[in-house]
Tab-separated table of C-alpha atoms in Angstrom:
chain	number	residue	atom	x	y	z
A	3	MET	CA	3.471	-22.537	-4.774
A	4	PRO	CA	5.904	-25.162	-6.165
A	5	ALA	CA	7.859	-25.854	-9.380
A	6	LEU	CA	11.035	-27.502	-10.869
A	7	LEU	CA	12.878	-27.424	-14.143
A	8	ALA	CA	13.972	-29.508	-17.087
A	9	ALA	CA	16.640	-28.503	-19.541
A	10	GLY	CA	18.207	-29.755	-22.772
A	11	ALA	CA	16.746	-32.809	-24.442
A	12	LEU	CA	15.523	-34.392	-21.235
A	13	ALA	CA	11.723	-34.550	-20.978
A	14	LEU	CA	10.153	-34.816	-17.555
A	15	PHE	CA	6.943	-36.755	-17.326
A	16	LEU	CA	3.970	-35.657	-15.277
A	17	SER	CA	2.922	-38.051	-12.599
A	18	GLY	CA	-0.524	-39.571	-12.905
A	19	CYS	CA	-2.190	-41.769	-15.459
A	20	GLY	CA	-3.019	-40.329	-18.834
A	21	SER	CA	-0.722	-37.309	-18.612
A	22	ASP	CA	1.190	-36.206	-21.671
A	23	PRO	CA	4.940	-35.754	-21.154
A	24	ILE	CA	6.231	-32.260	-20.549
A	25	PRO	CA	7.795	-31.101	-23.814
A	26	PRO	CA	11.601	-31.011	-23.896
A	27	GLY	CA	13.306	-27.654	-23.697
A	28	ARG	CA	14.162	-25.010	-21.154
A	29	ASN	CA	11.167	-25.214	-18.841
A	30	ILE	CA	10.490	-23.793	-15.426
A	31	ILE	CA	7.952	-25.879	-13.564
A	32	VAL	CA	6.082	-24.492	-10.578
A	33	GLY	CA	4.037	-26.624	-8.217
A	34	LEU	CA	0.522	-25.557	-7.204
A	35	ASP	CA	-1.685	-27.132	-4.572
A	36	SER	CA	-4.958	-26.421	-6.400
A	37	ASN	CA	-6.463	-25.542	-9.761
A	38	PRO	CA	-7.043	-21.914	-10.656
A	39	THR	CA	-10.743	-21.127	-10.740
A	40	GLN	CA	-10.579	-18.610	-13.587
A	41	PHE	CA	-8.194	-17.385	-16.320
A	42	ASP	CA	-10.229	-14.255	-17.074
A	43	PRO	CA	-8.705	-11.462	-14.939
A	44	ARG	CA	-12.060	-9.694	-14.751
A	45	LEU	CA	-13.718	-12.619	-12.989
A	46	SER	CA	-11.190	-14.194	-10.638
A	47	GLN	CA	-11.110	-13.831	-6.868
A	48	ASP	CA	-8.535	-16.391	-5.722
A	49	ALA	CA	-4.775	-16.053	-5.346
A	50	VAL	CA	-3.847	-19.042	-7.541
A	51	SER	CA	-5.803	-17.673	-10.504
A	52	GLU	CA	-4.213	-14.263	-10.109
A	53	GLN	CA	-0.702	-15.706	-9.899
A	54	VAL	CA	-1.147	-17.500	-13.221
A	55	GLN	CA	-2.925	-14.582	-14.908
A	56	ARG	CA	-0.008	-12.245	-14.166
A	57	PHE	CA	1.989	-14.074	-16.840
A	58	LEU	CA	-0.780	-13.843	-19.441
A	59	PHE	CA	-2.024	-10.269	-18.998
A	60	ASN	CA	-0.576	-6.841	-18.365
A	61	ARG	CA	-2.093	-4.071	-16.285
A	62	LEU	CA	-1.961	-0.328	-16.732
A	63	ILE	CA	-0.215	-0.143	-13.372
A	64	ALA	CA	1.043	-2.857	-11.057
A	65	ARG	CA	3.004	-3.277	-7.832
A	66	ASP	CA	6.740	-3.822	-7.712
A	67	GLU	CA	8.736	-6.078	-5.423
A	68	ASN	CA	8.468	-3.473	-2.656
A	69	ASN	CA	4.674	-3.198	-3.018
A	70	ARG	CA	4.921	0.251	-4.643
A	71	GLN	CA	2.887	1.296	-7.662
A	72	ARG	CA	4.692	1.150	-11.000
A	73	LEU	CA	3.698	1.702	-14.617
A	74	GLU	CA	3.256	-1.415	-16.714
A	75	LEU	CA	1.227	-0.938	-19.911
A	76	ALA	CA	1.110	2.777	-19.194
A	77	GLU	CA	4.035	4.875	-20.350
A	78	SER	CA	2.773	7.897	-18.407
A	79	TRP	CA	0.072	8.658	-15.857
A	80	GLU	CA	-1.257	12.153	-15.213
A	81	ARG	CA	-3.832	13.337	-12.688
A	82	PRO	CA	-4.777	16.886	-13.701
A	83	SER	CA	-7.533	16.806	-11.073
A	84	PRO	CA	-8.700	14.350	-8.392
A	85	LEU	CA	-11.447	13.190	-10.766
A	86	ILE	CA	-9.325	12.589	-13.884
A	87	HIS	CA	-6.713	9.881	-14.523
A	88	ARG	CA	-5.027	10.178	-17.929
A	89	PHE	CA	-2.786	7.398	-19.270
A	90	ARG	CA	-0.520	7.227	-22.298
A	91	LEU	CA	0.027	3.633	-23.451
A	92	ARG	CA	3.339	2.091	-24.384
A	93	PRO	CA	3.706	2.033	-28.168
A	94	GLY	CA	3.742	-1.191	-30.118
A	95	VAL	CA	2.341	-3.559	-27.481
A	96	ARG	CA	0.623	-6.520	-29.122
A	97	PHE	CA	-1.692	-9.200	-27.881
A	98	HIS	CA	-0.719	-12.826	-28.342
A	99	ASP	CA	-2.842	-13.052	-31.508
A	100	GLY	CA	-0.791	-10.250	-33.062
A	101	THR	CA	-3.345	-7.449	-32.754
A	102	LEU	CA	-2.180	-4.090	-31.465
A	103	LEU	CA	-3.217	-3.196	-27.917
A	104	THR	CA	-4.936	0.200	-27.967
A	105	SER	CA	-6.984	2.408	-25.705
A	106	ALA	CA	-10.127	0.734	-27.084
A	107	ASP	CA	-9.060	-2.497	-25.381
A	108	VAL	CA	-8.510	-0.690	-22.085
A	109	LYS	CA	-11.919	0.962	-22.332
A	110	TYR	CA	-13.590	-2.331	-23.175
A	111	THR	CA	-11.938	-4.085	-20.212
A	112	PHE	CA	-13.266	-1.618	-17.652
A	113	ASP	CA	-16.639	-1.120	-19.311
A	114	SER	CA	-17.170	-4.879	-19.328
A	115	ILE	CA	-16.271	-5.152	-15.649
A	116	ARG	CA	-19.077	-2.698	-14.907
A	117	ASP	CA	-21.527	-4.565	-17.138
A	118	PRO	CA	-23.938	-6.513	-14.879
A	119	ALA	CA	-24.096	-9.260	-17.499
A	120	LEU	CA	-20.480	-10.208	-16.759
A	121	ALA	CA	-21.074	-10.207	-12.963
A	122	SER	CA	-17.479	-9.255	-12.249
A	123	PRO	CA	-16.505	-9.169	-8.554
A	124	ARG	CA	-14.249	-6.235	-9.455
A	125	ALA	CA	-17.218	-4.005	-10.284
A	126	ALA	CA	-17.406	-2.805	-6.674
A	127	GLY	CA	-14.023	-1.125	-7.083
A	128	LEU	CA	-15.261	0.958	-10.009
A	129	ARG	CA	-18.339	2.419	-8.351
A	130	GLU	CA	-16.887	5.947	-8.564
A	131	LEU	CA	-16.032	5.622	-12.259
A	132	ASP	CA	-18.239	7.774	-14.492
A	133	ARG	CA	-16.844	6.973	-17.925
A	134	VAL	CA	-13.755	5.986	-19.906
A	135	GLU	CA	-12.776	7.985	-22.983
A	136	THR	CA	-10.245	7.234	-25.708
A	137	PRO	CA	-9.090	10.478	-27.346
A	138	SER	CA	-6.525	8.544	-29.389
A	139	PRO	CA	-5.411	4.918	-29.821
A	140	ASP	CA	-2.606	5.432	-27.304
A	141	ALA	CA	-4.482	7.588	-24.776
A	142	VAL	CA	-7.167	6.602	-22.290
A	143	VAL	CA	-8.831	8.857	-19.727
A	144	PHE	CA	-10.838	7.792	-16.665
A	145	TYR	CA	-13.391	10.298	-15.367
A	146	LEU	CA	-14.674	9.785	-11.834
A	147	LYS	CA	-17.990	10.884	-10.377
A	148	GLU	CA	-16.315	11.481	-7.029
A	149	HIS	CA	-12.834	11.241	-5.611
A	150	SER	CA	-11.520	7.757	-4.892
A	151	ALA	CA	-8.293	7.547	-2.905
A	152	ALA	CA	-7.911	3.860	-3.786
A	153	PHE	CA	-8.860	4.071	-7.457
A	154	ALA	CA	-5.348	3.095	-8.552
A	155	ASP	CA	-5.775	-0.335	-6.980
A	156	SER	CA	-8.996	-0.777	-8.943
A	157	LEU	CA	-6.986	-0.303	-12.148
A	158	MET	CA	-4.708	-3.240	-11.340
A	159	VAL	CA	-6.528	-5.718	-13.536
A	160	GLY	CA	-5.289	-7.469	-16.671
A	161	ILE	CA	-6.278	-5.802	-19.945
A	162	VAL	CA	-8.213	-8.065	-22.304
A	163	PRO	CA	-8.691	-7.455	-26.044
A	164	GLU	CA	-11.908	-5.902	-27.263
A	165	SER	CA	-12.415	-9.068	-29.301
A	166	ALA	CA	-13.188	-10.824	-25.976
A	167	ARG	CA	-16.666	-9.363	-26.373
A	168	ARG	CA	-17.512	-12.171	-28.803
A	169	ALA	CA	-16.432	-14.868	-26.359
A	170	GLY	CA	-18.343	-13.446	-23.391
A	171	LYS	CA	-17.831	-15.448	-20.204
A	172	LYS	CA	-16.046	-18.163	-22.201
A	173	PHE	CA	-13.053	-15.905	-22.822
A	174	GLY	CA	-11.238	-17.559	-19.927
A	175	GLU	CA	-11.263	-20.895	-21.728
A	176	ARG	CA	-8.778	-19.603	-24.334
A	177	PRO	CA	-7.396	-16.399	-22.815
A	178	ILE	CA	-5.496	-13.944	-25.002
A	179	GLY	CA	-3.415	-11.294	-23.286
A	180	SER	CA	-0.280	-9.266	-23.888
A	181	GLY	CA	1.857	-10.748	-21.109
A	182	PRO	CA	5.242	-12.459	-21.271
A	183	PHE	CA	3.665	-15.897	-21.785
A	184	ARG	CA	0.923	-17.268	-24.011
A	185	PHE	CA	-1.727	-19.734	-22.913
A	186	LYS	CA	-1.051	-23.189	-24.334
A	187	ARG	CA	-3.180	-25.682	-22.426
A	188	PHE	CA	-4.939	-26.423	-19.170
A	189	ASP	CA	-5.482	-29.987	-18.011
A	190	PRO	CA	-7.542	-29.700	-14.809
A	191	ASP	CA	-5.917	-31.388	-11.801
A	192	GLU	CA	-2.737	-31.890	-13.843
A	193	ARG	CA	-1.055	-28.837	-15.348
A	194	ILE	CA	-1.187	-25.430	-16.962
A	195	GLU	CA	1.262	-24.866	-19.808
A	196	LEU	CA	2.326	-21.387	-20.936
A	197	THR	CA	4.814	-20.673	-23.720
A	198	ALA	CA	7.181	-17.726	-23.920
A	199	TYR	CA	5.887	-14.814	-26.002
A	200	PRO	CA	8.790	-13.742	-28.247
A	201	ASN	CA	7.269	-10.296	-28.981
A	202	TYR	CA	6.733	-9.308	-25.357
A	203	PHE	CA	7.396	-5.581	-24.995
A	204	GLY	CA	9.486	-6.142	-21.885
A	205	GLY	CA	11.748	-8.632	-23.638
A	206	ALA	CA	11.131	-12.312	-24.243
A	207	PRO	CA	11.674	-14.651	-21.271
A	208	LYS	CA	14.963	-16.548	-21.243
A	209	PHE	CA	13.287	-19.952	-21.098
A	210	ASP	CA	10.754	-21.738	-23.299
A	211	ARG	CA	7.841	-22.701	-21.100
A	212	LEU	CA	6.350	-21.890	-17.742
A	213	ILE	CA	4.473	-24.935	-16.515
A	214	PHE	CA	2.314	-25.156	-13.407
A	215	ARG	CA	1.799	-28.667	-12.083
A	216	ILE	CA	-1.270	-29.133	-9.919
A	217	LEU	CA	-0.363	-31.447	-7.058
A	218	PRO	CA	-2.862	-31.376	-4.174
A	219	GLU	CA	-0.843	-33.721	-1.948
A	220	GLU	CA	2.001	-32.014	-0.123
A	221	THR	CA	4.110	-35.180	0.053
A	222	VAL	CA	3.988	-35.485	-3.727
A	223	ARG	CA	4.909	-31.810	-4.205
A	224	VAL	CA	7.910	-32.085	-1.916
A	225	LEU	CA	9.160	-35.308	-3.501
A	226	GLU	CA	8.792	-33.808	-6.978
A	227	LEU	CA	10.776	-30.744	-5.913
A	228	GLU	CA	13.535	-32.874	-4.406
A	229	SER	CA	13.731	-35.171	-7.429
A	230	GLY	CA	13.768	-32.418	-10.060
A	231	GLY	CA	10.145	-32.679	-11.200
A	232	LEU	CA	9.573	-29.104	-10.031
A	233	THR	CA	11.727	-26.002	-10.200
A	234	MET	CA	10.039	-24.149	-7.375
A	235	LEU	CA	7.574	-24.277	-4.531
A	236	GLN	CA	6.422	-21.054	-2.888
A	237	ASN	CA	4.272	-21.228	0.237
A	238	ALA	CA	3.089	-24.669	-0.860
A	239	PHE	CA	4.778	-26.784	1.800
A	240	SER	CA	4.440	-27.016	5.545
A	241	PRO	CA	7.009	-25.043	7.540
A	242	ASP	CA	8.239	-28.213	9.241
A	243	ILE	CA	9.455	-29.397	5.815
A	244	LEU	CA	11.713	-26.341	5.524
A	245	PRO	CA	14.786	-27.805	7.319
A	246	ARG	CA	14.703	-30.786	4.976
A	247	LEU	CA	14.523	-28.561	1.892
A	248	SER	CA	17.208	-26.238	3.285
A	249	ALA	CA	19.581	-29.206	3.598
A	250	ASN	CA	19.111	-30.159	-0.053
A	251	PRO	CA	22.194	-28.921	-1.975
A	252	ARG	CA	20.137	-28.582	-5.181
A	253	LEU	CA	17.827	-26.004	-3.621
A	254	LYS	CA	18.034	-22.526	-2.175
A	255	ILE	CA	15.542	-20.971	0.235
A	256	LEU	CA	14.291	-17.402	-0.122
A	257	ARG	CA	12.191	-15.663	2.556
A	258	ARG	CA	10.365	-12.367	2.787
A	259	ALA	CA	7.774	-10.942	5.162
A	260	GLY	CA	4.399	-10.981	3.463
A	261	THR	CA	1.294	-8.829	3.423
A	262	ASN	CA	-0.863	-11.949	3.697
A	263	PHE	CA	-3.494	-12.144	6.416
A	264	THR	CA	-5.074	-15.380	7.670
A	265	TYR	CA	-8.385	-15.225	9.475
A	266	LEU	CA	-11.355	-17.211	10.746
A	267	GLY	CA	-14.543	-16.064	9.018
A	268	PHE	CA	-18.080	-16.219	10.411
A	269	ASN	CA	-21.415	-16.422	8.653
A	270	MET	CA	-23.121	-13.504	10.362
A	271	THR	CA	-26.580	-14.776	9.371
A	272	ASP	CA	-26.074	-18.028	11.289
A	273	PRO	CA	-28.383	-18.224	14.357
A	274	ILE	CA	-25.477	-19.172	16.641
A	275	LEU	CA	-22.599	-17.212	15.142
A	276	GLY	CA	-24.767	-14.140	14.698
A	277	ARG	CA	-24.484	-13.648	18.476
A	278	ILE	CA	-21.607	-11.373	19.389
A	279	LYS	CA	-20.872	-13.151	22.676
A	280	VAL	CA	-20.413	-16.418	20.785
A	281	ARG	CA	-17.934	-14.788	18.398
A	282	ARG	CA	-16.049	-13.238	21.310
A	283	ALA	CA	-16.003	-16.564	23.099
A	284	ILE	CA	-14.536	-18.207	20.006
A	285	ALA	CA	-11.885	-15.471	19.771
A	286	HIS	CA	-10.846	-16.208	23.386
A	287	THR	CA	-10.897	-19.956	22.645
A	288	ILE	CA	-8.229	-19.867	19.936
A	289	ASP	CA	-4.651	-20.014	21.175
A	290	ARG	CA	-2.555	-18.874	18.217
A	291	ARG	CA	0.795	-19.215	19.965
A	292	PRO	CA	1.258	-23.001	19.723
A	293	ILE	CA	0.029	-22.967	16.126
A	294	ILE	CA	2.570	-20.296	15.158
A	295	ARG	CA	5.347	-21.921	17.173
A	296	HIS	CA	4.863	-25.609	16.386
A	297	ILE	CA	2.963	-25.798	13.077
A	298	LEU	CA	4.062	-22.589	11.357
A	299	LYS	CA	7.570	-22.795	12.901
A	300	GLY	CA	7.635	-19.097	13.658
A	301	LEU	CA	7.001	-18.082	10.036
A	302	ALA	CA	4.072	-15.884	11.084
A	303	SER	CA	3.213	-13.176	13.590
A	304	GLU	CA	-0.034	-12.688	15.484
A	305	ALA	CA	-2.444	-10.293	13.803
A	306	ASP	CA	-4.806	-7.807	15.442
A	307	SER	CA	-6.047	-6.370	12.121
A	308	LEU	CA	-6.031	-7.089	8.405
A	309	LEU	CA	-3.225	-4.526	8.194
A	310	PRO	CA	0.250	-5.425	9.437
A	311	ARG	CA	1.566	-3.365	12.338
A	312	GLU	CA	3.941	-1.371	10.141
A	313	HIS	CA	1.119	-0.206	7.843
A	314	TRP	CA	0.448	3.546	7.861
A	315	ALA	CA	-3.210	3.040	8.833
A	316	HIS	CA	-2.611	0.500	11.611
A	317	PRO	CA	-3.252	1.906	15.121
A	318	GLU	CA	-2.107	0.800	18.543
A	319	GLY	CA	-4.546	-0.444	21.143
A	320	LEU	CA	-6.952	-2.418	18.957
A	321	PRO	CA	-9.328	-4.812	20.749
A	322	SER	CA	-7.504	-8.011	21.658
A	323	TYR	CA	-8.742	-11.457	22.603
A	324	PRO	CA	-6.043	-13.331	24.513
A	325	TYR	CA	-6.438	-17.037	25.002
A	326	ASP	CA	-8.803	-17.421	27.937
A	327	PRO	CA	-10.964	-20.570	27.898
A	328	ALA	CA	-12.576	-19.723	31.267
A	329	LEU	CA	-13.795	-16.379	29.892
A	330	ALA	CA	-14.926	-18.148	26.712
A	331	ARG	CA	-17.070	-20.565	28.747
A	332	LYS	CA	-18.538	-17.638	30.704
A	333	LEU	CA	-19.462	-15.777	27.502
A	334	LEU	CA	-21.115	-18.881	26.071
A	335	ASP	CA	-23.156	-19.266	29.256
A	336	GLU	CA	-24.219	-15.623	28.977
A	337	ALA	CA	-25.219	-16.231	25.358
A	338	GLY	CA	-27.699	-18.856	26.590
A	339	LEU	CA	-25.603	-21.807	25.395
A	340	ALA	CA	-24.913	-23.609	28.650
A	341	ASP	CA	-22.887	-26.810	28.730
A	342	PRO	CA	-25.488	-29.586	29.203
A	343	ASP	CA	-23.223	-31.793	31.327
A	344	GLY	CA	-20.457	-29.498	32.577
A	345	PRO	CA	-17.085	-31.135	31.968
A	346	GLY	CA	-18.813	-34.171	30.465
A	347	PRO	CA	-18.630	-35.263	26.829
A	348	ARG	CA	-21.832	-33.628	25.568
A	349	PRO	CA	-21.154	-30.361	23.689
A	350	ARG	CA	-22.995	-27.075	24.004
A	351	PHE	CA	-23.488	-27.084	20.234
A	352	SER	CA	-21.785	-28.158	17.023
A	353	LEU	CA	-20.333	-26.081	14.189
A	354	VAL	CA	-19.061	-27.003	10.733
A	355	TYR	CA	-15.632	-25.602	9.905
A	356	LYS	CA	-14.826	-25.626	6.183
A	357	THR	CA	-11.319	-25.611	4.792
A	358	SER	CA	-9.356	-26.768	1.745
A	359	GLN	CA	-7.541	-30.072	1.355
A	360	SER	CA	-4.203	-28.443	2.140
A	361	GLU	CA	-2.441	-30.608	4.716
A	362	LEU	CA	-1.293	-27.525	6.594
A	363	ARG	CA	-4.826	-26.114	6.724
A	364	ARG	CA	-6.210	-29.425	7.948
A	365	ARG	CA	-3.609	-29.664	10.712
A	366	ILE	CA	-4.449	-26.154	11.871
A	367	ALA	CA	-8.166	-26.976	11.777
A	368	THR	CA	-7.539	-30.045	13.940
A	369	VAL	CA	-5.761	-27.959	16.581
A	370	ILE	CA	-8.532	-25.343	16.550
A	371	GLY	CA	-11.113	-28.115	16.885
A	372	ASP	CA	-9.334	-29.424	19.968
A	373	GLN	CA	-9.284	-25.931	21.467
A	374	PHE	CA	-13.023	-25.574	20.794
A	375	ARG	CA	-13.697	-28.892	22.516
A	376	ARG	CA	-12.175	-27.533	25.743
A	377	VAL	CA	-14.959	-24.931	26.019
A	378	GLY	CA	-17.741	-27.310	25.009
A	379	ILE	CA	-18.015	-26.660	21.238
A	380	HIS	CA	-17.959	-29.617	18.887
A	381	LEU	CA	-16.233	-28.668	15.625
A	382	ARG	CA	-16.840	-30.792	12.551
A	383	VAL	CA	-13.973	-30.134	10.144
A	384	ARG	CA	-14.848	-30.540	6.477
A	385	SER	CA	-12.078	-30.267	3.881
A	386	TYR	CA	-12.871	-29.920	0.195
A	387	GLU	CA	-11.154	-29.667	-3.153
A	388	TRP	CA	-10.308	-25.999	-3.680
A	389	GLY	CA	-12.959	-25.186	-6.286
A	390	THR	CA	-15.742	-26.706	-4.186
A	391	PHE	CA	-14.516	-25.063	-0.986
A	392	PHE	CA	-14.113	-21.637	-2.536
A	393	GLY	CA	-17.472	-21.914	-4.281
A	394	ASP	CA	-19.155	-22.560	-0.923
A	395	ILE	CA	-17.448	-19.535	0.640
A	396	ARG	CA	-18.474	-17.235	-2.211
A	397	SER	CA	-22.078	-18.434	-2.068
A	398	GLY	CA	-22.347	-18.084	1.719
A	399	ASN	CA	-22.695	-21.851	2.235
A	400	PHE	CA	-20.719	-22.045	5.489
A	401	GLN	CA	-20.769	-21.462	9.224
A	402	LEU	CA	-17.035	-21.109	9.871
A	403	TYR	CA	-14.091	-21.126	7.491
A	404	SER	CA	-10.486	-20.020	7.331
A	405	LEU	CA	-8.808	-18.292	4.388
A	406	THR	CA	-5.947	-15.916	3.655
A	407	TRP	CA	-6.185	-12.504	2.038
A	408	VAL	CA	-3.134	-12.151	-0.185
A	409	GLY	CA	-1.340	-8.926	-1.085
A	410	ILE	CA	-3.086	-6.412	1.161
A	411	SER	CA	-1.871	-2.884	0.422
A	412	ASP	CA	-4.539	-0.164	0.523
A	413	PRO	CA	-6.947	-0.225	3.504
A	414	ASP	CA	-9.822	0.203	1.051
A	415	ILE	CA	-9.966	-3.571	1.356
A	416	TYR	CA	-12.223	-2.902	4.354
A	417	ARG	CA	-14.830	-1.523	1.965
A	418	TYR	CA	-14.722	-4.570	-0.304
A	419	ILE	CA	-15.108	-7.105	2.464
A	420	PHE	CA	-17.226	-5.374	5.132
A	421	HIS	CA	-19.507	-2.868	3.353
A	422	SER	CA	-23.088	-4.125	3.588
A	423	ARG	CA	-23.717	-3.508	-0.127
A	424	PHE	CA	-20.808	-5.674	-1.209
A	425	ALA	CA	-22.041	-9.168	-0.480
A	426	PRO	CA	-21.207	-11.561	-3.360
A	427	PRO	CA	-21.451	-11.343	-6.309
A	428	ARG	CA	-21.165	-7.530	-6.024
A	429	GLY	CA	-18.231	-7.675	-3.640
A	430	LEU	CA	-16.341	-9.782	-1.130
A	431	ASN	CA	-18.427	-9.434	2.037
A	432	ARG	CA	-18.788	-13.212	2.242
A	433	GLY	CA	-19.974	-13.273	5.845
A	434	ARG	CA	-22.824	-10.799	5.142
A	435	TYR	CA	-21.643	-8.382	7.844
A	436	LYS	CA	-23.750	-5.222	8.248
A	437	ASN	CA	-22.917	-2.038	10.126
A	438	ALA	CA	-24.152	1.344	8.901
A	439	ARG	CA	-21.347	3.204	10.669
A	440	VAL	CA	-18.704	1.061	8.947
A	441	ASP	CA	-20.427	1.704	5.600
A	442	ASP	CA	-20.218	5.474	6.193
A	443	LEU	CA	-16.603	5.349	7.357
A	444	VAL	CA	-15.212	3.322	4.437
A	445	GLU	CA	-17.070	5.488	1.923
A	446	ALA	CA	-15.727	8.658	3.545
A	447	ALA	CA	-12.191	7.241	3.621
A	448	ARG	CA	-12.294	6.432	-0.093
A	449	ALA	CA	-13.574	9.919	-0.916
A	450	THR	CA	-11.027	12.038	0.980
A	451	THR	CA	-7.692	13.255	-0.407
A	452	ASP	CA	-6.233	13.827	3.067
A	453	SER	CA	-4.064	10.825	4.018
A	454	GLY	CA	-4.200	11.766	7.702
A	455	LYS	CA	-7.981	11.849	7.616
A	456	ARG	CA	-8.050	8.517	5.793
A	457	ALA	CA	-5.943	6.981	8.563
A	458	GLU	CA	-8.313	8.333	11.235
A	459	LEU	CA	-11.330	6.872	9.465
A	460	TYR	CA	-9.739	3.470	8.962
A	461	ILE	CA	-8.602	3.397	12.578
A	462	GLU	CA	-12.216	3.753	13.680
A	463	VAL	CA	-13.213	1.034	11.204
A	464	GLN	CA	-10.613	-1.311	12.677
A	465	ARG	CA	-11.817	-0.628	16.206
A	466	ILE	CA	-15.443	-1.386	15.272
A	467	ILE	CA	-14.476	-4.536	13.388
A	468	GLY	CA	-12.311	-5.556	16.339
A	469	ARG	CA	-15.290	-5.212	18.703
A	470	GLU	CA	-17.910	-6.855	16.480
A	471	LEU	CA	-15.663	-9.648	15.164
A	472	PRO	CA	-16.965	-10.615	11.744
A	473	TYR	CA	-13.460	-12.145	11.571
A	474	VAL	CA	-11.092	-13.562	14.148
A	475	ASN	CA	-7.639	-12.206	13.260
A	476	LEU	CA	-5.105	-15.028	13.199
A	477	TRP	CA	-1.702	-14.142	11.720
A	478	HIS	CA	0.409	-12.445	9.060
A	479	SER	CA	2.756	-14.875	7.355
A	480	VAL	CA	6.237	-14.971	5.864
A	481	ASN	CA	6.540	-15.941	2.187
A	482	VAL	CA	9.023	-18.778	1.595
A	483	ALA	CA	10.253	-20.092	-1.748
A	484	ALA	CA	12.324	-23.233	-2.277
A	485	ILE	CA	13.873	-22.965	-5.728
A	486	ASP	CA	16.398	-24.831	-7.848
A	487	ARG	CA	19.885	-23.327	-7.568
A	488	ARG	CA	20.161	-23.189	-11.353
A	489	VAL	CA	17.571	-20.396	-11.329
A	490	SER	CA	19.027	-16.949	-10.707
A	491	GLY	CA	17.276	-13.605	-10.397
A	492	TYR	CA	14.063	-14.685	-8.692
A	493	ARG	CA	12.741	-12.248	-6.064
A	494	VAL	CA	10.040	-13.003	-3.513
A	495	TYR	CA	7.289	-10.386	-3.523
A	496	PRO	CA	5.448	-9.523	-0.284
A	497	ASN	CA	2.099	-10.130	-2.019
A	498	GLU	CA	3.039	-13.653	-3.236
A	499	ASP	CA	3.242	-12.513	-6.874
A	500	LEU	CA	5.411	-14.879	-8.923
A	501	ILE	CA	5.961	-12.390	-11.754
A	502	SER	CA	9.702	-12.034	-11.157
A	503	LEU	CA	10.063	-15.478	-12.784
A	504	VAL	CA	9.803	-13.613	-16.097
A	505	GLY	CA	13.296	-12.213	-15.699
A	506	VAL	CA	15.120	-15.227	-14.271
A	507	ARG	CA	17.992	-17.040	-15.910
A	508	LEU	CA	18.022	-20.825	-16.027
A	509	ASP	CA	21.455	-22.415	-16.093
A	510	PRO	CA	21.893	-25.802	-17.791
A	511	PRO	CA	22.433	-28.843	-15.562
A	512	ALA	CA	26.018	-29.553	-14.565
A	513	ARG	CA	27.725	-32.140	-16.729
A	514	ARG	CA	28.777	-35.354	-15.086
A	515	GLY	CA	32.241	-36.745	-15.567
A	516	ARG	CA	32.788	-40.145	-17.146
């Protein structure tokens, strides 16, 4: 994501007709390649929305720069039994409208997520929750019906005020949180403006505004960063631009290995892609090496699972699908999809591959389309504005698509995205994959307290998924930020979180001699 800064009395103007100028002051300006889809933390599913929400809302617990759990709104966290989580809230935390944040707000947040009327995609993570009690304004207790090893991750959602009840699903239009910044305005396709919250319990930010400029075109984002119209871009430029940005004396480059996982997703209800030999053929058709080497410039490593190889639940010896177009053609023949004219121009069949308007994504899709052509598959690449693209994926309106899961930590993610009961809107099984054994395994893994047993269960899940291929594993990527040198203290998180911007210092521009 990108951004640049303005300081002193100089006002930077947004590009595009009809835009209001960015107010003067000490601003940090981050570039985004798409609009967020939702400001309500109970309803969002995309990474851009979550990145922005982190500045507006606090969570009971969160993850630090090393991906470890840390207390945020909670001052203490006790687990007197596997079925009880007891939190004591920080004293004196106030929402942006001045009201005191209490346990009633925490209870309302999680009760509303479980309310079918809200249709929150996070409800699947609270299936084991029995009830939430508030013995005092600063104490909240979660009682579970059964043990949930990953319940802590389900608590990592922004707390909204109980007054949000009156707004219903429109709360996201004027969100009120307790975070370090307050919502000021959102101009779709232009910018999001947040203002520093002076009463933030963690200390007020050291700059006035955090502004996100929405710039879908990569060329425009890069030029704005180079010219001073953005303070920072993180993962919002193609890797081949990196040498150019590295040579810019105004910028510094920060890198960190990420927990992000890019994949090719199948619609398992599709009459062609529902055939396992077709999916295996496609897996053998994709050559990831030239994409990683030439397009991603080595800023990624091949993936054989959602989990990176250093993860505690990642096993050796998972099913692999090396590039083998001859084997791919053989599998397609066996699937009854013979090439009608051999090496001639007529394809075996056509597929529609959906992606966003990101230039990097489109380049990758073009390479994959060329690889498909070599085995007789015609790939029609369709790129859409982010909201349209993501809406199609959530609704199941696709054959093939590629996306990235951001911030993977607990392997319970396998339950969210592969359990047969968790098709949208109840969960994130967008491809409508069904396997009763996988359902049993992920439920057993969530219920056990034995970490060794959990690993065994998830290893079997990964082996089944690797054989049945509801996804083709592509790569795990490196997070890269290009940031103005006047910004100090920014740290790249492995999960792409931008929250460390809260604590940065912004130096004034150097004075020029006369």
